[in-house]
Amino acid sequence: LSALSSAAMFNIIGHVVTPSHGRIYDVKPALNKIKDLAQRRSSLVFLVAFGIHAKILIISGMQFLPNHTFIDVGSSLDAYVGIRSRDYNKDLRKYCDQWPSWMAKGVCDAFQSPHRLVSKVS
């Protein structure tokens, strides 16, 4: 989600980097970083994309930070940062065409032609 900081759809005040999927991971370091972020505001929404560990992190976060909201977004935002993780987000061009302002910086660069065809009207 850190790449979403360059996308206009969210007002991101920080992010927590977690290890890649498929590893067993202690959620305490991520939870401590979330607690640090939570001190900045009285009510935040945390978007969590952390695989199976998201459930543990969210439950722990809700216990320690009951005034904040936690949403498990899974892979639903992957396309906006240029990650083709599922069948529904493999076509990044579609996302770039329909929601260009939501895309993270640089994701749509490959789909923009430097030479646009302009038809002449006579």
C-alpha positions as CSV (number, residue, x, y, z in Angstrom):
1,L,0.0,0.0,0.0
2,S,2.9,2.3,0.3
3,A,2.8,3.0,-3.4
4,L,-0.7,4.4,-3.0
5,S,0.7,7.4,-1.3
6,S,1.2,8.9,-4.8
7,A,-2.4,8.1,-5.8
8,A,-5.0,10.8,-5.3
9,M,-7.8,8.6,-3.9
10,F,-6.5,8.5,-0.4
11,N,-5.1,11.0,2.1
12,I,-2.3,8.8,3.4
13,I,-0.4,9.9,6.4
14,G,1.9,6.9,6.6
15,H,2.4,3.2,5.8
16,V,3.8,0.1,7.3
17,V,5.9,-2.2,5.2
18,T,5.5,-5.9,5.9
19,P,7.4,-8.9,4.5
20,S,6.4,-10.6,1.3
21,H,3.5,-13.2,1.4
22,G,4.1,-16.8,2.3
23,R,6.2,-16.2,5.3
24,I,5.3,-16.7,8.9
25,Y,5.5,-13.3,10.5
26,D,5.0,-11.9,14.0
27,V,2.5,-9.0,13.7
28,K,3.9,-7.1,16.7
29,P,6.4,-4.9,14.7
30,A,3.6,-3.9,12.3
31,L,1.2,-3.3,15.2
32,N,3.7,-1.1,16.9
33,K,4.1,1.0,13.8
34,I,0.3,1.2,13.5
35,K,0.1,2.4,17.1
36,D,2.7,5.1,16.3
37,L,0.6,6.3,13.3
38,A,-2.6,6.2,15.5
39,Q,-1.1,8.8,17.9
40,R,-1.3,11.4,15.1
41,R,-5.1,11.4,14.9
42,S,-8.0,10.5,17.0
43,S,-9.7,8.4,14.3
44,L,-8.0,6.8,11.3
45,V,-8.9,4.2,8.8
46,F,-6.2,1.5,8.3
47,L,-6.3,-0.3,5.0
48,V,-4.7,-3.7,5.6
49,A,-3.3,-5.9,2.8
50,F,-1.3,-8.5,4.7
51,G,-2.5,-12.0,3.6
52,I,-3.5,-14.4,6.3
53,H,-1.7,-12.2,8.8
54,A,-4.2,-9.4,8.2
55,K,-6.8,-11.1,10.3
56,I,-4.5,-11.3,13.3
57,L,-3.3,-7.7,12.8
58,I,-6.8,-6.4,12.6
59,I,-8.1,-8.2,15.7
60,S,-5.0,-7.0,17.6
61,G,-5.4,-3.4,16.3
62,M,-9.1,-3.3,17.2
63,Q,-8.2,-4.4,20.8
64,F,-5.5,-1.7,21.2
65,L,-7.1,1.0,19.1
66,P,-10.8,0.8,19.4
67,N,-11.4,4.4,18.0
68,H,-9.9,3.5,14.7
69,T,-11.2,1.5,11.8
70,F,-9.4,-1.5,10.2
71,I,-10.4,-2.8,6.7
72,D,-8.9,-5.9,5.1
73,V,-8.6,-4.8,1.5
74,G,-6.7,-7.9,0.4
75,S,-5.6,-7.6,-3.2
76,S,-8.4,-5.2,-4.2
77,L,-6.0,-2.3,-4.5
78,D,-3.2,-4.1,-6.2
79,A,-4.0,-2.9,-9.7
80,Y,-3.8,0.8,-8.5
81,V,-0.1,0.3,-7.6
82,G,0.6,-1.8,-10.8
83,I,0.4,-5.3,-9.3
84,R,-1.4,-7.9,-11.4
85,S,-2.2,-10.3,-8.7
86,R,-5.6,-11.7,-9.7
87,D,-7.7,-12.4,-12.8
88,Y,-9.8,-9.3,-12.2
89,N,-6.8,-6.9,-12.1
90,K,-4.6,-8.3,-14.9
91,D,-5.6,-5.6,-17.4
92,L,-3.9,-2.5,-16.0
93,R,-4.7,-0.5,-19.1
94,K,-8.4,-0.7,-18.2
95,Y,-7.6,0.8,-14.8
96,C,-5.4,3.5,-16.3
97,D,-8.1,4.4,-18.8
98,Q,-11.0,4.5,-16.4
99,W,-9.4,5.8,-13.2
100,P,-6.1,7.5,-14.1
101,S,-6.1,9.9,-11.2
102,W,-6.4,6.9,-8.8
103,M,-3.3,5.2,-10.1
104,A,0.1,5.4,-8.3
105,K,2.7,7.4,-10.0
106,G,4.3,5.7,-13.0
107,V,1.8,2.8,-13.3
108,C,0.2,4.1,-16.4
109,D,3.3,5.4,-18.1
110,A,3.7,2.2,-20.2
111,F,0.2,2.8,-21.7
112,Q,0.7,6.4,-22.7
113,S,1.9,6.7,-26.3
114,P,4.4,9.5,-26.9
115,H,2.9,10.0,-30.3
116,R,-0.8,10.6,-30.4
117,L,-2.6,10.2,-33.7
118,V,-4.4,13.4,-34.7
119,S,-6.7,13.3,-37.6
120,K,-6.7,16.4,-39.9
121,V,-10.0,17.9,-40.8
122,S,-10.1,19.4,-44.3
